C-alpha cells in the first residue's frame, strides 16, 4: 500500500507521534460533539500506510482543524463516487497534494526560506537534517522503526534531494546531502527489513546504493551492502547474500577503521552460517572479534554505527553459533549480549531474549526457556516487529510441542492463547 507521505510530513512538522495525534483529534471530537473520540494509534497507522484512504467525515473535520489544510491536502483520496466536480484550478491544487509518490515534494518539507539565503543551500541546512537522522536512529534503538518512522525516513531522504533542486550548493554540501539522503533511505530499508517486507526493502536498497555512491562515502556504501545481505538472506538467496556481505567487507572504510571491519565481518559470518559454510563462518567471526579488539571506541563515527558495541557483537556471535547448531556457545554469547546491552535498546533486548530462550529450548531446558522468554516479551505478540514476531512464533510452536503438558507450558498458553500466530 502507498504510504501517505503528506500526512507524515504534517505530523513531522507538528512533532506528533501516532498516539499523540490520535489523542489531539479525540479532544477535538469531544469539543465538537460533546462525546470523547475513540481514535487510537491504529487508526493513524492505517492512514499513514494507505489502508484507510478516506477517513470518516468527523475525522476529516478534526484533521483539518488540527493541521489547517483539507483532507485532500493531507494526502487522503476520496472514493470516486464522492468526488465532486473540480474546477481546473482546484484540480491542479489537488493533484499537487495527492499524487501517489514514495517521497515528499519540496513544498511539503522545505523551509519557507533556506537557512543560508533565498538561493543557496549550506551546511546549516544539512546539519538540521542530520539532527533528525540522529533522532530516527535513537527511535529505532528504543522501539524499532514503525511504518510511520519509515515514512518519515523516506520523506527526509527526498527533502535532502529537494534542497539541491531548489538552491545552489557547493560540492561539499552536495556530497553531504547525498550522504544524508542515503542515510535516511538506509534507515527506511532497515525498517522494511525488520518487518520482513522484502519487496519494499528491495526498492529502498536500489535507491540507497545509488545515493551512497553519489555521496562518495564508503561507510554508507558498506551499510547498504550489509542491509542487502540481510535482504537476500531473508529471501533465501544465499549466493547473493554472500556476495553482498563480501562487498561490504571489501569497502575501503573497513581497511581504515577496525570497527567497520569488525561489523562487516560479523555480518558476513552470519550469512555464511545461514548458507551452511560452517568453517568459514567460525573463521570470519574470529576475525570480527580480533578487529573489534583493535577498534578505538572513542573515535568519532556516523550515527548509524552507534549501535555496534561489544554487546551487539556478542548478539551477532550468538546468532552465528545458533545457526551452526552450537547452542551452548550461542547461549553464552547471548547472555553476554543481554548483560551489556544499553538500557534504551528495548527492541534488541526483546529480540536477543527470544533468541536466548530458543537456545535453551534446543538444549532441552524448556522450563528455563519459558522463564527467559517471559522476562521481556510483551503481553500482546502482535506488537512485535516482523523478525522478532517470526522468531516468537517458532519458539511458541517448539515449546508447546516439546513440553506439552508441563505446568509452565499451561501458564504460557494462558498468557498467549493464540500462540505466535497473528
Coordinates of N, CA and C in Angstrom, one line a residue, residues 161-298:
X161 N 17.3 15.8 -1.2 CA 17.5 15.9 -2.6 C 16.8 17.2 -3.1
X162 N 15.6 17.5 -2.5 CA 14.9 18.7 -2.9 C 15.7 20.0 -2.6
X163 N 16.4 20.0 -1.5 CA 17.3 21.1 -1.2 C 18.2 21.5 -2.3
X164 N 18.8 20.4 -2.9 CA 19.7 20.7 -4.0 C 19.0 21.1 -5.3
X165 N 17.7 20.7 -5.4 CA 16.9 21.1 -6.6 C 16.5 22.5 -6.6
X166 N 16.3 23.1 -5.4 CA 15.7 24.5 -5.3 C 16.8 25.5 -5.0
X167 N 18.0 25.1 -4.6 CA 19.0 26.1 -4.3 C 20.4 25.6 -4.7
X168 N 21.3 26.6 -4.8 CA 22.7 26.2 -5.2 C 23.4 25.7 -3.9
X169 N 24.2 24.7 -4.2 CA 25.0 24.1 -3.1 C 26.4 23.8 -3.6
X170 N 27.4 24.0 -2.7 CA 28.8 23.7 -3.1 C 29.0 22.2 -3.2
X171 N 30.1 21.8 -3.7 CA 30.3 20.3 -3.9 C 30.3 19.6 -2.5
X172 N 30.9 20.3 -1.5 CA 31.0 19.7 -0.2 C 29.6 19.5 0.4
X173 N 28.7 20.5 0.2 CA 27.3 20.4 0.7 C 26.6 19.4 0.0
X174 N 26.8 19.3 -1.4 CA 26.0 18.3 -2.2 C 26.4 16.9 -1.7
X175 N 27.7 16.7 -1.5 CA 28.0 15.3 -1.1 C 27.4 15.0 0.3
X176 N 27.3 16.0 1.2 CA 26.7 15.8 2.5 C 25.3 15.5 2.3
X177 N 24.6 16.2 1.4 CA 23.2 16.0 1.3 C 22.9 14.6 0.6
X178 N 23.8 14.2 -0.3 CA 23.6 12.8 -0.9 C 23.9 11.8 0.2
X179 N 24.8 12.1 1.1 CA 25.1 11.2 2.2 C 23.8 11.0 3.1
X180 N 23.2 12.2 3.4 CA 22.0 12.2 4.3 C 20.9 11.5 3.6
X181 N 20.7 11.8 2.3 CA 19.6 11.1 1.6 C 19.8 9.6 1.6
X182 N 21.1 9.1 1.5 CA 21.4 7.7 1.6 C 21.2 7.2 3.0
X183 N 21.5 8.0 4.0 CA 21.4 7.6 5.4 C 19.9 7.4 5.7
X184 N 19.1 8.3 5.3 CA 17.6 8.2 5.6 C 17.0 7.0 4.8
X185 N 17.5 6.8 3.6 CA 17.0 5.7 2.8 C 17.4 4.4 3.4
X186 N 18.6 4.3 3.9 CA 19.1 3.1 4.6 C 18.3 2.8 5.8
X187 N 17.8 3.8 6.5 CA 17.0 3.6 7.7 C 15.6 3.1 7.3
X188 N 15.1 3.7 6.2 CA 13.8 3.1 5.7 C 14.0 1.7 5.3
X189 N 15.1 1.4 4.6 CA 15.4 0.0 4.2 C 15.5 -0.9 5.4
X190 N 16.2 -0.5 6.5 CA 16.2 -1.3 7.7 C 14.9 -1.5 8.3
X191 N 14.0 -0.5 8.3 CA 12.7 -0.6 8.8 C 11.9 -1.7 8.1
X192 N 12.0 -1.7 6.8 CA 11.3 -2.7 6.0 C 11.9 -4.1 6.3
X193 N 13.2 -4.2 6.4 CA 13.8 -5.5 6.7 C 13.4 -6.0 8.1
X194 N 13.3 -5.1 9.0 CA 13.0 -5.5 10.4 C 11.5 -6.1 10.4
X195 N 10.7 -5.6 9.5 CA 9.3 -6.1 9.4 C 9.2 -7.2 8.3
X196 N 10.4 -7.6 7.7 CA 10.4 -8.7 6.7 C 9.6 -8.4 5.5
X197 N 9.5 -7.1 5.1 CA 8.7 -6.7 4.0 C 9.7 -6.5 2.8
X198 N 10.0 -7.6 2.2 CA 11.2 -7.6 1.3 C 11.0 -6.9 0.0
X199 N 9.7 -6.8 -0.5 CA 9.5 -6.1 -1.8 C 9.9 -4.6 -1.6
X200 N 9.3 -4.0 -0.5 CA 9.6 -2.6 -0.3 C 11.1 -2.4 0.0
X201 N 11.7 -3.3 0.8 CA 13.1 -3.2 1.1 C 13.9 -3.2 -0.1
X202 N 13.6 -4.0 -1.1 CA 14.3 -4.0 -2.4 C 14.3 -2.7 -3.1
X203 N 13.2 -2.0 -3.1 CA 13.1 -0.7 -3.7 C 14.0 0.3 -3.0
X204 N 13.9 0.3 -1.6 CA 14.8 1.2 -0.8 C 16.3 0.9 -1.1
X205 N 16.6 -0.4 -1.3 CA 18.0 -0.8 -1.5 C 18.5 -0.2 -2.8
X206 N 17.8 -0.3 -3.8 CA 18.2 0.2 -5.1 C 18.5 1.7 -5.1
X207 N 17.6 2.4 -4.4 CA 17.8 3.8 -4.3 C 19.0 4.2 -3.4
X208 N 19.1 3.4 -2.3 CA 20.1 3.7 -1.3 C 21.5 3.5 -1.8
X209 N 21.7 2.4 -2.5 CA 23.0 2.2 -3.1 C 23.4 3.3 -4.1
X210 N 22.5 3.7 -4.9 CA 22.8 4.8 -5.8 C 23.2 6.1 -5.1
X211 N 22.4 6.4 -4.1 CA 22.7 7.6 -3.3 C 24.0 7.5 -2.6
X212 N 24.3 6.3 -2.0 CA 25.6 6.2 -1.3 C 26.8 6.4 -2.2
X213 N 26.6 5.9 -3.5 CA 27.7 6.1 -4.4 C 27.9 7.5 -4.8
X214 N 26.8 8.2 -5.0 CA 26.8 9.7 -5.3 C 27.5 10.5 -4.1
X215 N 27.3 10.0 -2.9 CA 27.9 10.7 -1.8 C 29.4 10.5 -1.7
X216 N 29.9 9.4 -2.3 CA 31.3 9.1 -2.2 C 31.7 8.6 -0.8
X217 N 30.8 8.2 0.0 CA 31.1 7.8 1.4 C 31.1 6.3 1.5
X218 N 32.3 5.7 1.7 CA 32.5 4.3 1.7 C 31.8 3.6 2.9
X219 N 31.7 4.3 4.0 CA 31.0 3.8 5.1 C 29.5 3.6 4.9
X220 N 28.9 4.6 4.2 CA 27.5 4.4 3.8 C 27.3 3.3 2.8
X221 N 28.2 3.2 1.9 CA 28.0 2.1 0.9 C 28.2 0.7 1.6
X222 N 29.1 0.6 2.6 CA 29.2 -0.6 3.4 C 27.9 -0.9 4.1
X223 N 27.3 0.1 4.7 CA 26.0 -0.1 5.4 C 25.0 -0.6 4.4
X224 N 24.9 -0.1 3.2 CA 23.9 -0.6 2.3 C 24.2 -2.1 1.9
X225 N 25.4 -2.4 1.7 CA 25.7 -3.8 1.3 C 25.4 -4.8 2.5
X226 N 25.5 -4.3 3.7 CA 25.2 -5.1 4.9 C 23.7 -5.4 4.9
X227 N 22.9 -4.3 4.6 CA 21.4 -4.5 4.5 C 21.0 -5.4 3.3
X228 N 21.8 -5.2 2.2 CA 21.5 -6.1 1.1 C 21.7 -7.5 1.4
X229 N 22.7 -7.8 2.2 CA 23.0 -9.2 2.6 C 21.8 -9.8 3.4
X230 N 21.3 -9.0 4.3 CA 20.2 -9.4 5.1 C 18.9 -9.6 4.3
X231 N 18.7 -8.7 3.3 CA 17.6 -8.9 2.4 C 17.6 -10.2 1.7
X232 N 18.8 -10.5 1.1 CA 18.9 -11.7 0.3 C 18.8 -12.9 1.2
X233 N 19.3 -12.8 2.4 CA 19.2 -13.9 3.4 C 17.7 -14.2 3.7
X234 N 16.9 -13.1 3.9 CA 15.5 -13.3 4.2 C 14.8 -13.9 3.0
X235 N 15.3 -13.6 1.8 CA 14.7 -14.2 0.6 C 15.3 -15.6 0.3
X236 N 16.3 -16.1 1.1 CA 17.0 -17.3 1.0 C 17.7 -17.4 -0.4
X237 N 18.2 -16.3 -0.8 CA 19.1 -16.2 -2.0 C 20.5 -16.2 -1.5
X238 N 21.1 -17.3 -1.1 CA 22.3 -17.4 -0.4 C 23.5 -16.9 -1.2
X239 N 23.6 -17.2 -2.5 CA 24.8 -16.7 -3.3 C 24.8 -15.1 -3.3
X240 N 23.6 -14.5 -3.5 CA 23.5 -13.1 -3.5 C 23.8 -12.5 -2.1
X241 N 23.4 -13.2 -1.1 CA 23.6 -12.7 0.3 C 25.1 -12.7 0.6
X242 N 25.8 -13.8 0.2 CA 27.2 -13.9 0.4 C 28.0 -12.9 -0.4
X243 N 27.6 -12.6 -1.6 CA 28.3 -11.6 -2.5 C 28.1 -10.2 -1.9
X244 N 26.9 -9.9 -1.4 CA 26.6 -8.6 -0.8 C 27.4 -8.4 0.4
X245 N 27.5 -9.4 1.3 CA 28.2 -9.3 2.6 C 29.7 -9.2 2.3
X246 N 30.2 -9.9 1.2 CA 31.6 -9.7 0.9 C 31.9 -8.4 0.3
X247 N 31.0 -7.8 -0.4 CA 31.2 -6.4 -0.9 C 31.3 -5.4 0.2
X248 N 30.5 -5.6 1.2 CA 30.6 -4.8 2.4 C 31.9 -4.9 3.1
X249 N 32.4 -6.1 3.2 CA 33.7 -6.3 3.9 C 34.8 -5.7 3.1
X250 N 34.7 -5.6 1.8 CA 35.8 -5.1 1.0 C 35.8 -3.6 0.8
X251 N 34.8 -3.0 1.4 CA 34.7 -1.5 1.4 C 36.0 -0.9 1.9
X252 N 36.4 0.2 1.4 CA 37.7 0.9 1.8 C 37.6 1.3 3.3
X253 N 36.5 1.7 3.8 CA 36.4 2.1 5.2 C 36.8 1.0 6.1
X254 N 36.6 -0.3 5.7 CA 37.0 -1.4 6.5 C 38.5 -1.6 6.7
X255 N 39.2 -1.1 5.7 CA 40.6 -1.1 5.8 C 41.1 0.0 6.7
X256 N 40.4 1.1 6.8 CA 40.8 2.2 7.6 C 40.4 2.1 9.1
X257 N 39.2 1.5 9.3 CA 38.6 1.5 10.7 C 38.3 0.1 11.1
X258 N 39.0 -0.4 12.2 CA 38.7 -1.8 12.6 C 37.2 -2.0 13.0
X259 N 36.5 -1.0 13.5 CA 35.2 -1.2 13.9 C 34.3 -1.5 12.7
X260 N 34.4 -0.8 11.6 CA 33.7 -1.1 10.4 C 34.1 -2.5 10.0
X261 N 35.4 -2.8 10.0 CA 35.8 -4.1 9.6 C 35.2 -5.2 10.4
X262 N 35.1 -5.0 11.7 CA 34.5 -6.0 12.6 C 33.0 -6.2 12.3
X263 N 32.3 -5.1 12.1 CA 30.9 -5.2 11.8 C 30.6 -6.0 10.5
X264 N 31.4 -5.6 9.4 CA 31.3 -6.2 8.1 C 31.6 -7.7 8.2
X265 N 32.6 -8.1 9.0 CA 33.0 -9.5 9.2 C 31.9 -10.3 9.9
X266 N 31.4 -9.6 11.0 CA 30.3 -10.3 11.8 C 29.1 -10.6 10.9
X267 N 28.8 -9.6 10.1 CA 27.6 -9.8 9.2 C 27.9 -10.9 8.1
X268 N 29.1 -10.9 7.6 CA 29.5 -12.0 6.7 C 29.4 -13.3 7.4
X269 N 29.9 -13.4 8.6 CA 29.8 -14.7 9.3 C 28.4 -15.1 9.5
X270 N 27.5 -14.2 9.7 CA 26.1 -14.5 9.9 C 25.5 -15.1 8.6
X271 N 25.9 -14.5 7.5 CA 25.4 -15.1 6.2 C 26.0 -16.4 5.9
X272 N 27.3 -16.6 6.2 CA 28.0 -17.9 5.9 C 27.4 -19.0 6.8
X273 N 27.0 -18.6 8.0 CA 26.4 -19.7 8.9 C 25.0 -20.0 8.4
X274 N 24.3 -19.0 7.8 CA 23.0 -19.3 7.3 C 23.0 -20.1 6.0
X275 N 24.1 -19.9 5.2 CA 24.3 -20.7 4.0 C 25.0 -22.0 4.2
X276 N 25.3 -22.4 5.4 CA 25.9 -23.7 5.7 C 27.4 -23.8 5.6
X277 N 28.0 -22.6 5.4 CA 29.5 -22.6 5.3 C 30.1 -22.5 6.7
X278 N 30.1 -23.7 7.4 CA 30.4 -23.7 8.8 C 31.8 -23.3 9.2
X279 N 32.8 -23.8 8.5 CA 34.2 -23.5 8.9 C 34.5 -22.0 8.5
X280 N 34.0 -21.5 7.4 CA 34.2 -20.1 7.0 C 33.5 -19.2 8.0
X281 N 32.3 -19.6 8.5 CA 31.6 -18.7 9.5 C 32.4 -18.6 10.8
X282 N 32.9 -19.7 11.3 CA 33.7 -19.6 12.5 C 35.0 -18.8 12.3
X283 N 35.6 -19.0 11.2 CA 36.9 -18.2 10.9 C 36.6 -16.7 10.8
X284 N 35.5 -16.4 10.1 CA 35.2 -15.0 9.9 C 34.8 -14.3 11.2
X285 N 34.0 -15.1 12.0 CA 33.6 -14.5 13.3 C 34.8 -14.2 14.2
X286 N 35.8 -15.1 14.1 CA 37.0 -14.8 14.9 C 37.7 -13.6 14.4
X287 N 37.7 -13.4 13.1 CA 38.3 -12.1 12.6 C 37.6 -10.9 13.0
X288 N 36.2 -11.0 13.1 CA 35.4 -9.9 13.6 C 35.8 -9.5 15.0
X289 N 36.0 -10.6 15.8 CA 36.3 -10.3 17.2 C 37.7 -9.6 17.3
X290 N 38.7 -10.1 16.6 CA 40.0 -9.5 16.6 C 39.9 -8.0 16.2
X291 N 39.2 -7.8 15.1 CA 39.1 -6.4 14.6 C 38.4 -5.5 15.7
X292 N 37.4 -6.1 16.3 CA 36.7 -5.3 17.4 C 37.7 -4.9 18.5
X293 N 38.5 -5.8 18.9 CA 39.5 -5.5 19.9 C 40.5 -4.5 19.5
X294 N 40.7 -4.2 18.2 CA 41.7 -3.2 17.8 C 41.0 -1.8 17.6
X295 N 39.7 -1.8 17.6 CA 39.0 -0.5 17.4 C 39.1 0.5 18.5
X296 N 39.1 1.7 18.2 CA 39.1 2.8 19.2 C 37.7 3.2 19.5
X297 N 37.2 2.9 20.7 CA 35.7 3.2 20.9 C 35.5 4.7 21.0
X298 N 36.5 5.5 21.2 CA 36.4 7.0 21.3 C 36.4 7.7 20.0

